[in-house]
Amino acid sequence: QVQLVESGGGLVQAGGSLRLSCAASGHTFSSYAMGWVRQAPGKEREFVAAISWTGGSTYYVDSVKGRFTISRDNAKNSVYLQMNSLKAEDTAVYYCAARRTFGLWVGMEYDYWGQGTQVTVSS
């Protein structure tokens, strides 16, 4: 069992930055590929970014490439999402997710999910 707790969300003006954090506990964090998924009001959940269990590989949805950076610190059991040049369309609840797999996992099928953190970008 893995517990995931996100933090760092908030209200920011368009063009600003936020850094989301996800703290994991309960199992060997380094055995999990991690991802960030978001859900905007009235829309389905959308994959945003993923990172492999070693941190050596990353993947981003086209809409955030060049603006968002996913990273992890296995010593701290944490994964991060640095979000720059934020746009109003980035407004959503952002979820941290984990999948027990080697390598990189790109998609929506995760084993564990956090409770989400709200990001609101004002235009």
Coordinates of C-alpha atoms in Angstrom, one line a residue:
Q1 CA 0.0 0.0 0.0
V2 CA 1.2 3.5 -0.9
Q3 CA -0.2 6.7 0.5
L4 CA 0.3 9.9 -1.6
V5 CA -0.2 13.4 -0.4
E6 CA 0.0 16.4 -2.7
S7 CA 0.7 20.0 -1.7
G8 CA 1.7 23.3 -3.3
G9 CA -1.4 24.2 -5.2
G10 CA -3.0 27.6 -5.0
L11 CA -4.1 30.7 -6.9
V12 CA -1.6 32.3 -9.3
Q13 CA -1.8 34.8 -12.1
A14 CA -1.3 33.8 -15.7
G15 CA 2.4 33.7 -16.5
G16 CA 3.3 32.7 -13.0
S17 CA 4.7 29.6 -11.5
L18 CA 3.9 26.9 -8.9
R19 CA 5.7 23.9 -7.7
L20 CA 3.6 20.9 -6.7
S21 CA 5.0 18.3 -4.3
C22 CA 3.8 14.7 -3.7
A23 CA 5.0 12.9 -0.6
A24 CA 4.8 9.1 -0.6
S25 CA 4.8 6.7 2.2
G26 CA 4.0 3.0 2.9
H27 CA 6.2 1.2 0.5
T28 CA 9.4 1.3 -1.5
F29 CA 9.0 4.5 -3.4
S30 CA 11.8 3.9 -5.8
S31 CA 9.9 0.8 -7.2
Y32 CA 7.1 3.0 -8.6
A33 CA 6.8 5.0 -11.8
M34 CA 5.1 8.3 -10.9
G35 CA 2.8 10.6 -12.8
W36 CA 0.7 13.7 -12.5
V37 CA -2.8 13.8 -13.8
R38 CA -5.2 16.8 -13.7
Q39 CA -9.0 17.3 -13.9
A40 CA -10.5 20.6 -14.9
P41 CA -14.1 21.5 -13.9
G42 CA -16.6 19.6 -16.1
K43 CA -13.8 17.6 -17.9
E44 CA -12.3 14.2 -17.7
R45 CA -9.0 13.5 -16.1
E46 CA -6.1 14.3 -18.3
F47 CA -2.6 12.8 -18.2
V48 CA 0.0 15.6 -17.7
A49 CA 3.5 14.1 -17.0
A50 CA 5.3 11.0 -16.0
I51 CA 8.7 10.0 -14.6
S52 CA 10.4 6.6 -14.5
W53 CA 11.3 4.9 -11.2
T54 CA 14.9 6.0 -11.5
G55 CA 14.0 9.5 -12.7
G56 CA 16.0 9.0 -15.9
S57 CA 13.0 9.2 -18.2
T58 CA 10.2 11.7 -18.4
Y59 CA 7.2 12.3 -20.6
Y60 CA 4.8 15.2 -21.0
V61 CA 1.5 15.9 -22.7
D62 CA 2.0 18.3 -25.6
S63 CA 0.1 21.1 -23.9
V64 CA 2.7 21.4 -21.1
K65 CA 5.9 20.6 -22.9
G66 CA 8.5 23.3 -22.3
R67 CA 6.5 24.8 -19.4
F68 CA 6.3 21.9 -16.8
T69 CA 9.0 19.8 -15.4
I70 CA 8.5 16.6 -13.4
S71 CA 11.2 15.4 -11.1
R72 CA 11.7 13.0 -8.1
D73 CA 13.9 12.5 -5.1
N74 CA 13.8 8.9 -4.1
A75 CA 15.7 9.7 -0.9
K76 CA 12.9 11.9 0.2
N77 CA 10.1 9.7 -1.2
S78 CA 8.8 12.7 -3.2
V79 CA 7.9 13.7 -6.7
Y80 CA 7.5 17.2 -8.0
L81 CA 5.9 19.2 -10.8
Q82 CA 7.4 22.6 -11.5
M83 CA 4.9 24.6 -13.5
N84 CA 6.0 27.8 -15.3
S85 CA 4.3 30.1 -17.6
L86 CA 0.9 29.0 -16.3
K87 CA -2.2 29.6 -18.4
A88 CA -5.8 29.8 -17.4
E89 CA -6.4 26.4 -19.1
D90 CA -4.0 24.8 -16.6
T91 CA -6.6 25.4 -13.9
A92 CA -7.5 22.0 -12.5
V93 CA -7.2 19.6 -9.6
Y94 CA -3.8 18.0 -9.9
Y95 CA -3.3 14.4 -8.7
C96 CA -0.2 12.5 -8.0
A97 CA -0.3 8.8 -9.0
A98 CA 1.9 5.8 -8.6
R99 CA 2.3 2.5 -10.6
R100 CA 4.5 -0.4 -9.5
T101 CA 6.5 -0.9 -12.6
F102 CA 10.0 -0.6 -13.9
G103 CA 10.7 2.0 -16.4
L104 CA 8.3 4.8 -17.4
W105 CA 4.6 4.6 -17.3
V106 CA 2.5 6.8 -19.6
G107 CA -1.2 6.7 -19.2
M108 CA -4.1 6.8 -16.7
E109 CA -3.9 3.3 -15.2
Y110 CA -2.2 3.8 -11.8
D111 CA -2.2 1.7 -8.7
Y112 CA -2.4 4.5 -6.2
W113 CA -3.7 8.1 -6.2
G114 CA -3.4 11.1 -4.0
Q115 CA -6.3 13.3 -2.9
G116 CA -5.4 16.1 -5.3
T117 CA -4.4 19.7 -5.0
Q118 CA -6.2 22.7 -6.6
V119 CA -4.4 24.9 -9.0
T120 CA -6.2 28.0 -10.2
V121 CA -4.7 30.3 -12.8
S122 CA -6.4 33.7 -13.1
S123 CA -6.2 35.5 -16.5

